[in-house]
XYZ file of C-alpha atoms in Angstrom:
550
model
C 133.266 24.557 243.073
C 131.622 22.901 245.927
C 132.137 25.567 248.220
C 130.329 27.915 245.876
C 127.079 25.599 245.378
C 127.054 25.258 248.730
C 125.750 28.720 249.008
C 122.147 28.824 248.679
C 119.734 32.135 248.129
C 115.906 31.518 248.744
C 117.072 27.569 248.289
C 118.680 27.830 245.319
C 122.645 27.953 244.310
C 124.514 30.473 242.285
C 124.056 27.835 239.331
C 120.352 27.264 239.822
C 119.923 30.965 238.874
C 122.129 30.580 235.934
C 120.019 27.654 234.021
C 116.741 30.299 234.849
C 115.581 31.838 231.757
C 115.375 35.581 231.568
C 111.275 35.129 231.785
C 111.342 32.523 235.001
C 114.418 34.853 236.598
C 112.139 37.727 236.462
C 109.375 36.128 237.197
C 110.680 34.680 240.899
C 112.799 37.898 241.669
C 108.817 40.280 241.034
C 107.254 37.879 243.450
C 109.748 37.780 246.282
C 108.463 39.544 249.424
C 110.986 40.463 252.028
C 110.836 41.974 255.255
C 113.026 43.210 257.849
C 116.776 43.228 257.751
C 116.172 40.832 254.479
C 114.851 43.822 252.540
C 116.968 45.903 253.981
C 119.291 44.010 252.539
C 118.090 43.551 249.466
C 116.845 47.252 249.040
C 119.068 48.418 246.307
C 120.129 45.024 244.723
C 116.525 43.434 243.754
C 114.641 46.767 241.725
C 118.854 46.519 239.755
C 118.027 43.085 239.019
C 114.475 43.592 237.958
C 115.118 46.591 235.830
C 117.746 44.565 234.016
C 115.433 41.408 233.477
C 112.764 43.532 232.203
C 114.537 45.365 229.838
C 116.162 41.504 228.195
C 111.886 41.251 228.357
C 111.511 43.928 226.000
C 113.451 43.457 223.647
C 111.672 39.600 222.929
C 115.195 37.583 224.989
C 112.870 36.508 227.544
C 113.333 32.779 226.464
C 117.460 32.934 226.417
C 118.940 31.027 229.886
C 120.764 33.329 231.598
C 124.266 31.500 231.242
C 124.177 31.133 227.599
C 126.947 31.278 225.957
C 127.784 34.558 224.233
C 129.165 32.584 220.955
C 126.254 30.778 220.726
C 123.699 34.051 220.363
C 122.739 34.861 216.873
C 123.977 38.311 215.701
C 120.047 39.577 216.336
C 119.936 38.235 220.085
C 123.546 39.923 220.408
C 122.256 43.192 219.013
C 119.509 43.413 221.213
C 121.361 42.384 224.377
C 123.385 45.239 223.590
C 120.017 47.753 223.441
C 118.974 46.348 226.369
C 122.288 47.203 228.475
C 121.854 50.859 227.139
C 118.064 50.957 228.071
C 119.228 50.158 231.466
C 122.208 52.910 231.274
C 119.330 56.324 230.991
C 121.442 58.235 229.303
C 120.333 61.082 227.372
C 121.692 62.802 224.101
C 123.201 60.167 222.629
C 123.113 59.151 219.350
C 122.237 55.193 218.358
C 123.404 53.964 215.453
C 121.509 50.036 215.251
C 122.793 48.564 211.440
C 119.467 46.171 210.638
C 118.453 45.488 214.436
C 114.991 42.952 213.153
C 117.553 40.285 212.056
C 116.467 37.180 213.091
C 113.201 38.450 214.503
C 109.656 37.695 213.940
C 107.052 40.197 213.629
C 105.228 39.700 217.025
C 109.375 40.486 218.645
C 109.528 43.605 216.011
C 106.995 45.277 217.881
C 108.645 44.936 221.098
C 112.000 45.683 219.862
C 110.399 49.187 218.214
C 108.803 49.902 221.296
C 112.158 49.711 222.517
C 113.334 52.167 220.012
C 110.364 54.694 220.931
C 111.730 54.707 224.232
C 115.416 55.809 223.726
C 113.973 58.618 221.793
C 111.591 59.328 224.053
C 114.535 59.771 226.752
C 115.939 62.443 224.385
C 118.198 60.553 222.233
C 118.809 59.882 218.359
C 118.129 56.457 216.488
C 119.551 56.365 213.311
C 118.607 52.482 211.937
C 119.890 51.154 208.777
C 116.654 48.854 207.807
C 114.612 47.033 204.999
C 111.659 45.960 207.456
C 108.530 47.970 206.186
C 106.773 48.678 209.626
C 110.255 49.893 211.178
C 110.070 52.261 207.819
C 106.447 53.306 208.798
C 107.052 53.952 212.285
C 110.185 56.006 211.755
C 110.147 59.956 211.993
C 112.223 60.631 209.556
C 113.134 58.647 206.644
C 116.410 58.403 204.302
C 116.182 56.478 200.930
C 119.514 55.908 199.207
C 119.347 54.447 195.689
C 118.402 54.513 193.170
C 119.909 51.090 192.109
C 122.999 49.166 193.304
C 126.708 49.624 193.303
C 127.510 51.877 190.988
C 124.209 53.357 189.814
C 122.917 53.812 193.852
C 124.824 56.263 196.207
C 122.177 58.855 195.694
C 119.504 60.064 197.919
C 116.505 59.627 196.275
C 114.182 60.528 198.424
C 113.564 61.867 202.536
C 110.948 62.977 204.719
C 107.939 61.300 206.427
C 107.139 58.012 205.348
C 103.915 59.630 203.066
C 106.914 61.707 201.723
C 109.346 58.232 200.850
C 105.786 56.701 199.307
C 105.474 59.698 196.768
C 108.445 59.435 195.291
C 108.812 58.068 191.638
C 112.353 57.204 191.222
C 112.300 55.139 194.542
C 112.217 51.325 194.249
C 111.566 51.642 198.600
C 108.265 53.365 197.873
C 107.338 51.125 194.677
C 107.229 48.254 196.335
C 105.375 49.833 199.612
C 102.906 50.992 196.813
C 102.772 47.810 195.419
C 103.355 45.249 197.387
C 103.703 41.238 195.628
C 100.889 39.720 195.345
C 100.892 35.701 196.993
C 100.846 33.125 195.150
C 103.064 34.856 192.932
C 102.886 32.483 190.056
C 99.055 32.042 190.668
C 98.818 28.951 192.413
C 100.790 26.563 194.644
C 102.364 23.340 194.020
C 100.052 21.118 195.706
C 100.724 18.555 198.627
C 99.051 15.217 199.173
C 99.275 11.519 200.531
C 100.985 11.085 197.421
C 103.808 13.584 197.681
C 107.086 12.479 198.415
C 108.397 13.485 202.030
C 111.035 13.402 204.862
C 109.942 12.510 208.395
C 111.395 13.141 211.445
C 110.169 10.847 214.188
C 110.620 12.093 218.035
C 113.090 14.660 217.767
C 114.210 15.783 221.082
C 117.086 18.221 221.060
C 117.095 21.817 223.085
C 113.000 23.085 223.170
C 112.084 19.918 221.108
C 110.485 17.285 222.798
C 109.363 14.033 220.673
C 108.650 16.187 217.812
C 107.187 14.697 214.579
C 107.885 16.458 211.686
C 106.625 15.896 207.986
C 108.700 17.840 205.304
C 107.107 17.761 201.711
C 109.902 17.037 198.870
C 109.932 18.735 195.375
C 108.242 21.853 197.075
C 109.483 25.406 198.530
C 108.238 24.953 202.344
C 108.880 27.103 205.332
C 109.698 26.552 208.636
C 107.960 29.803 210.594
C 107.580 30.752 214.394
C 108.659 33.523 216.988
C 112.421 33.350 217.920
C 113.656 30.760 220.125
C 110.617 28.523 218.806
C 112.909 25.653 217.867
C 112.767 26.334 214.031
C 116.907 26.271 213.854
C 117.352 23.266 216.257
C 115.286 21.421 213.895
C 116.635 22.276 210.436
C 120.498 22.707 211.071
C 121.216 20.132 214.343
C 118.300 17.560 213.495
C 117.619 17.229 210.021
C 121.090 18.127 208.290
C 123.578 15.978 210.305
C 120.894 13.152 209.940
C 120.608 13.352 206.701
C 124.029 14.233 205.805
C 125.221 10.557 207.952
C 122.729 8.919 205.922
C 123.618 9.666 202.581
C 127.097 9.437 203.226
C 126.153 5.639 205.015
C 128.034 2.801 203.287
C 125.089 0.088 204.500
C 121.774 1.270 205.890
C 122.149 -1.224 208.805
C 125.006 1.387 210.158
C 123.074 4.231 210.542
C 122.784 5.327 214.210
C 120.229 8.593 214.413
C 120.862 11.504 216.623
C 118.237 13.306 218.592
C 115.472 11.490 217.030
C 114.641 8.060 216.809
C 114.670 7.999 213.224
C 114.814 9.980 209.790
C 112.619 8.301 206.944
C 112.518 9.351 203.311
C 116.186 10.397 203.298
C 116.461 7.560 200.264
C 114.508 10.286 197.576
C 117.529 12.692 198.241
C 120.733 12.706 196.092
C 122.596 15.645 197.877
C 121.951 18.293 200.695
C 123.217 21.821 200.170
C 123.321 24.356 203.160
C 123.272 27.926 201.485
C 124.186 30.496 203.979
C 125.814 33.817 203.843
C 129.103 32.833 204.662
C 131.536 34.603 202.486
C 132.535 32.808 199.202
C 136.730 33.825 199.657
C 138.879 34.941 201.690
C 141.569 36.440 199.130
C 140.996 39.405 197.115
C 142.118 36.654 193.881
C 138.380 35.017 194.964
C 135.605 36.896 193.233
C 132.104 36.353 191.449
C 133.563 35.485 188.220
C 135.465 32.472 189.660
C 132.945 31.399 192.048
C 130.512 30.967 189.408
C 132.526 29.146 186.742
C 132.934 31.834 184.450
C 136.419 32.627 184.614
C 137.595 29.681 183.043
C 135.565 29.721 179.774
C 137.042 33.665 179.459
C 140.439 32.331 180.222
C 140.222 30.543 177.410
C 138.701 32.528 175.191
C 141.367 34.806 175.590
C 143.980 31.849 174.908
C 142.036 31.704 171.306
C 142.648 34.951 169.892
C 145.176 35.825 167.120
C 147.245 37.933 169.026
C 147.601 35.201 172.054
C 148.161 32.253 170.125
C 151.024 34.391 168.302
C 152.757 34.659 171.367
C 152.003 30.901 172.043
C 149.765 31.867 175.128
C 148.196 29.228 176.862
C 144.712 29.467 179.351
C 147.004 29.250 182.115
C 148.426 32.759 180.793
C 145.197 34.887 181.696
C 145.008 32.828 185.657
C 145.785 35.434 188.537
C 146.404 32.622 190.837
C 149.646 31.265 189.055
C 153.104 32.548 187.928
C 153.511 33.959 183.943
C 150.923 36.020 183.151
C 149.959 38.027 186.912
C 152.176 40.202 188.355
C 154.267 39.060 190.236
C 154.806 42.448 192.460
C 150.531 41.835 194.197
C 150.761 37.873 193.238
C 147.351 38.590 191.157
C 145.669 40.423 193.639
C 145.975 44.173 192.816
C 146.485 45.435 196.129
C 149.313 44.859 198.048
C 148.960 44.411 202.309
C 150.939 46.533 204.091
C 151.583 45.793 207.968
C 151.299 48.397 210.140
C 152.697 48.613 213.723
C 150.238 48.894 216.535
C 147.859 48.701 213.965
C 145.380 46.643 211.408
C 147.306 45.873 208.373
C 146.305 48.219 205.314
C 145.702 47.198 201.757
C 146.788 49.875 198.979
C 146.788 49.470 195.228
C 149.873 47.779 193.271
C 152.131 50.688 191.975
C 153.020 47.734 189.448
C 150.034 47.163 187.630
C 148.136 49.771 189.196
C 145.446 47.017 189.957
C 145.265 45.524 186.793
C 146.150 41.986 188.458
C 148.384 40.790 185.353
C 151.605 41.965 183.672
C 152.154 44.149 180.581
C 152.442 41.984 178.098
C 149.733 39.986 179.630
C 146.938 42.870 179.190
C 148.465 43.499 175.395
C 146.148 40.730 174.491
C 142.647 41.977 173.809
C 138.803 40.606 172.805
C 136.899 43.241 171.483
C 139.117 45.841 172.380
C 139.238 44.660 176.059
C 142.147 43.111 177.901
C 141.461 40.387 180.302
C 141.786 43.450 183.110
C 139.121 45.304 181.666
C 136.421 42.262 181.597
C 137.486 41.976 185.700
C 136.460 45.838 185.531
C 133.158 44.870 183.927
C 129.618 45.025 185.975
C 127.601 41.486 185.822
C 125.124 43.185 183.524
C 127.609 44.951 180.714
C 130.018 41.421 181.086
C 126.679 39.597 180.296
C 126.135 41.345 177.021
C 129.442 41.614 176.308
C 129.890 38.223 176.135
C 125.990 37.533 174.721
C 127.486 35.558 172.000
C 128.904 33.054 173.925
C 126.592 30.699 176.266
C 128.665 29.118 178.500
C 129.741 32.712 179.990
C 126.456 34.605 179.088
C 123.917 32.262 180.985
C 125.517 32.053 184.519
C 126.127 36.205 184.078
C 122.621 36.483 183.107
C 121.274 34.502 186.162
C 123.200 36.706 188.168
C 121.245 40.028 186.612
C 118.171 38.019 187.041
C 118.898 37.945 191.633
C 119.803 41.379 191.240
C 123.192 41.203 191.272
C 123.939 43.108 187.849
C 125.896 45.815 189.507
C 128.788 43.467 191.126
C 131.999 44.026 189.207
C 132.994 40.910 187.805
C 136.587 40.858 189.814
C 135.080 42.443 192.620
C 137.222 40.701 195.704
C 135.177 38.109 198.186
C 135.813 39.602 201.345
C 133.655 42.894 199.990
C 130.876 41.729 199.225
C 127.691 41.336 202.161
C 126.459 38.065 203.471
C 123.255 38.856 200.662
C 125.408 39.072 197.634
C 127.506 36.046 198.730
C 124.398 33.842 199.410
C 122.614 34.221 196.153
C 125.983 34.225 194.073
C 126.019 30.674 195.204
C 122.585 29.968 194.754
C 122.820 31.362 191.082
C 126.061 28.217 190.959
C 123.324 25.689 192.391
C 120.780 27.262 189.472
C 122.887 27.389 186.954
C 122.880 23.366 187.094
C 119.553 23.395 186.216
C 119.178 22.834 182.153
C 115.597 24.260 182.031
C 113.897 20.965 181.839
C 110.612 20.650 183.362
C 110.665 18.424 187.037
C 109.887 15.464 185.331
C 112.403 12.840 186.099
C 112.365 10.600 188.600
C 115.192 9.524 191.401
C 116.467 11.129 194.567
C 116.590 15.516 194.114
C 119.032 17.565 195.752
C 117.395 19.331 198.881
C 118.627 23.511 199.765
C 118.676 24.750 203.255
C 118.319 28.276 204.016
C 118.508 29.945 206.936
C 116.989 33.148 206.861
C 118.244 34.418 203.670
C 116.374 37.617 203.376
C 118.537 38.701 205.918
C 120.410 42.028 204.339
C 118.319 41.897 201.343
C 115.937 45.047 199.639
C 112.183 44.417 199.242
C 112.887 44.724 195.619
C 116.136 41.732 195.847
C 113.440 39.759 198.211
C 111.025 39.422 195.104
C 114.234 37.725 192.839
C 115.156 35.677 195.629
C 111.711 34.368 195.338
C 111.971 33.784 191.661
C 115.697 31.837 192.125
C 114.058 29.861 194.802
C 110.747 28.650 192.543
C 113.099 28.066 189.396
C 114.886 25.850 191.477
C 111.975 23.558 192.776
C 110.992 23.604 189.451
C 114.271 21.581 188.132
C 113.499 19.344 190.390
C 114.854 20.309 194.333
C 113.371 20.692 196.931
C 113.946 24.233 199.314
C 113.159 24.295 202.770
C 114.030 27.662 204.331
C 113.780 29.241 207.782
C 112.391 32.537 207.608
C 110.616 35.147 209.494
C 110.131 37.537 205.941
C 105.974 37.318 205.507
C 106.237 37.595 201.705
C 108.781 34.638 201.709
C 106.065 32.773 204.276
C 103.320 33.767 202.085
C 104.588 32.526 198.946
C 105.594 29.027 200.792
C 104.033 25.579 199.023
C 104.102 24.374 202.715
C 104.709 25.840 205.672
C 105.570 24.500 209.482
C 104.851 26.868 212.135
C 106.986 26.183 215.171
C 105.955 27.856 219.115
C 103.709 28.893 220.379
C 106.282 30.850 221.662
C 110.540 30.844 222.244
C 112.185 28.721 225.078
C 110.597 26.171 226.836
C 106.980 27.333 225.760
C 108.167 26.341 222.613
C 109.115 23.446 220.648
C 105.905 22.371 219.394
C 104.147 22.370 215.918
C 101.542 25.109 215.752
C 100.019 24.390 212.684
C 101.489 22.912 209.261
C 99.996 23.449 205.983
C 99.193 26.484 203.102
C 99.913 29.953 204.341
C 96.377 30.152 204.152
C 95.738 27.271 206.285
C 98.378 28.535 209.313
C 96.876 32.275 208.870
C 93.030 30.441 210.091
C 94.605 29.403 212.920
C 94.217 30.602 216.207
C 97.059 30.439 218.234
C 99.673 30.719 215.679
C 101.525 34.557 215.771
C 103.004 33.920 212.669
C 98.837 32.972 211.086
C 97.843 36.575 212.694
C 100.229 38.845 211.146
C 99.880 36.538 207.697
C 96.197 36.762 207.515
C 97.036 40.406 207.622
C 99.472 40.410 204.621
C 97.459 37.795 202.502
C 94.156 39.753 202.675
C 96.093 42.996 201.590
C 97.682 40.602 198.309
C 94.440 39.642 197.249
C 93.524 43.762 197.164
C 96.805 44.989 196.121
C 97.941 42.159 193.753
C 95.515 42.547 190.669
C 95.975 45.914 190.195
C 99.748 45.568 190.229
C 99.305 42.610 188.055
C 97.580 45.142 185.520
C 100.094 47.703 185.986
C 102.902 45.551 184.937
């Protein structure tokens, strides 16, 4: 209200503060000097308010405005708000548990937020981190690796002790690919990028930290958008580029197509469609699973409906569907658990005592292929379903793409809500790839684009390497992938990549350098060119001798 903006501190209202960021808060509050009844005043108040500033500082939020909104954080920024509150708390003997706490951070912020780390266990307590990110590995005291595969073959420690300990272990797939790390390019070469090369460009974008930006994306190639957090790199892909682009393809006449935050988007004609692929789950019922999501289910239904003993009992496709009445059971509606509401408590899901989670009735499952009922194949892993069904394409290629990103060890009916934000990103981008025919990117006209937001996020070293792989097979059929990330090997193995900063905030905003992974790691200035000079020189040692190994 009025009456509360009337009150001013130092010349400045209550809301002034607010719009501060945690850097310029912290910045005016350590170069305040009082005196007299002013610091008397202030005597206990100001060194709370520092403390609390600094430790935001830390852990790399310096560039957030202190009255953003807590919806609006990424899970990372919430995570580390929440570190920060407990730095500030010095308490001692307690145990941390922080699931994956580098999400959404780029190496220069790691370092700060495992300084961070050092100190809580330097006040006596216990970290215990759930992580993938190789330096938080190296710097830990005391390492756990679980394995040795996936789903059912993982649930095993492999191997613990010191990191040299996790490294000389042979059944690991943690220390194989510390020992051998992926050599970049991984194919050998990059696709190259010219005058000639087809492109989107974004003219004056001006939106949060961007101010007039001009950006030129390369079509038909895998390119990166890089930089510290808070650099802009979201605010340019998800509220520039996509809405744009999505108005303009969707644009009866070009004449009616107004552009927001930026004067204008050009080369939007040379795409057909624009796909966001992010980790959002794929269902919400346990009846939504892999084997529907990728198109499978429907070429088993009816190769179900074919056999003797179905077309006997003059079943139908339509028999063998857990979403309608005839075939399911009725007692779970197709679901194989049933949802039991608890008072004063979260509802509870327990197994059918009808079909015992079978999804379908009796004389449903009587039918069989190979000696397996249609409740079995939901039973199936990704890998045995694929070469169960090896004779058939139209099941066996989609299954088989699936083994290829690593996801072999999913159970076929395995329900949506389980799986993790990794699994349900590259089950869709297997559905996007399994479009592809295998022809080579020869044909001409307007190429779907993919947008990817950090989708490393949750994934293995190992699973990082097959993302790869999905992403080049797709450029090569003829789309074009452009994919925030702050993952070096994803960087490094970039066609193109756009290096947003210098650093988060205001001091952002800006393009740092654009080009080859080799071309941002020469130049000074850019964090993300120092830490990938670092990884690029160790591929051209390491890579070879890998190359020769395999």
């Amino acid at each position: 209200k009025p009456e509360g903006l009337a009150v001013k501190l130092w010349d400045r209202g209550i809301a002034d503060y607010n719009a501060m960021t945690v850097d310029a808060a912290s910045g005016h509050f350590n170069a305040l000097k009082l005196a007299g009844r002013a610091r008397e005043i202030a005597r206990d108040i100001l060194p709370e308010l520092k403390a609390r500033l600094g430790f935001l500082r830390e852990v790399g939020l310096g560039y957030l405005t202190l009255e953003r909104s807590a919806p609006s954080l990424s899970g990372g920024e919430a995570q580390r708000i929440r570190l920060a509150a407990q730095l500030g708390s010095n308490l001692r003997g307690v145990c941390y548990i922080l699931d994956e706490p580098t999400i959404g951070l780029h190496p220069r912020d790691n370092e700060m937020l495992l300084g961070t780390l050092d100190k809580l266990r330097a006040k006596g307590n216990t970290v215990v981190v759930v992580e993938h990110d190789e330096e938080t590995i190296r710097r830990a005291d005391y390492v756990v690796d679980l394995g040795p595969g996936a789903g059912r073959a993982g649930g095993e420690v492999v191997a613990a002790g010191s990191f040299e300990d996790i490294l000389r272990a042979e059944c690991s797939e943690t220390a194989r690919c510390l020992r051998e790390p992926l050599p970049h390019p991984m194919r050998g070469h990059r696709r190259a990028v010219d005058a000639t090369t087809p492109s989107l460009r974004v003219h004056r974008a001006r939106l949060h930290n961007l101010d007039g930006l001009d950006a030129v994306i390369p079509l038909g190639r895998l390119v990166a958008l890089s930089g510290v957090s808070g650099s802009g790199k979201s605010t340019l892909m998800r509220d520039v580029l996509e809405p744009n682009l999505r108005a303009a393809l969707a644009a009866t006449r070009k004449s009616r197509l107004a552009w927001q935050w930026c004067d204008k988007l050009e080369g939007w004609e040379q795409v057909e469609r624009v796909l966001e692929v992010d980790q959002t789950p794929i269902g919400k019922t346990p009846r939504s699973c892999p084997a529907t999501y990728v198109g499978v289910w429907d070429a088993i239904r009816k190769l179900y409906a074919s056999t003797p003993e179905a077309r006997l009992r003059g079943f139908t496709a339509g028999r063998f569907s857990f979403n309608t009445a005839g075939g399911r059971c009725e007692a779970c509606e197709g679901q194989g658990v049933r949802k039991v509401e608890m008072s004063f408590l979260p509802d509870v899901s327990v197994l059918c005592e009808e079909c015992r989670g079978g999804r379908f009735n009796a004389e449903t499952l009587q039918v069989a292929y190979r000696g397996k009922s249609i409740s079995d194949v939901l039973e199936m892993s990704v890998t045995d379903a694929a070469a169960f069904f090896a004779v058939h394409p139209s099941i066996a290629r989609a299954l088989q793409l699936m083994c290829e990103v690593g996801l072999g060890y999913l159970r076929l009916g395995q329900p949506s809500p389980t799986l993790s934000g990794g699994e349900a990103q590259r089950i869709k981008l297997v559905t996007e790839l399994a479009r592809v025919k295998g022809e080579p990117a020869t044909r001409t006209g307007p190429q779907p684009l993919y947008l990817l937001d950090e989708p490393t996020v949750g994934l293995h070293m190992a699973d990082v390497e097959k993302l790869l792989d999905v992403m080049h097979r797709l450029v090569e059929g003829g789309a074009s992938v452009l994919v925030i990330e702050h993952n070096l090997d994803v960087l490094a193995e970039a066609d193109w990549l756009i290096d947003l900063g210098p650093e988060g905030g205001g001091a952002g905003g800006r393009i740092v350098a654009a080009g080859t992974p080799e071309l941002v790691a020469a130049t000074k200035g850019s964090h993300t060119g120092k830490v990938l000079k670092t990884l690029l020189k160790r591929a051209r040692t390491v890579g070879p001798a890998r190359a020769a190994r395999a």
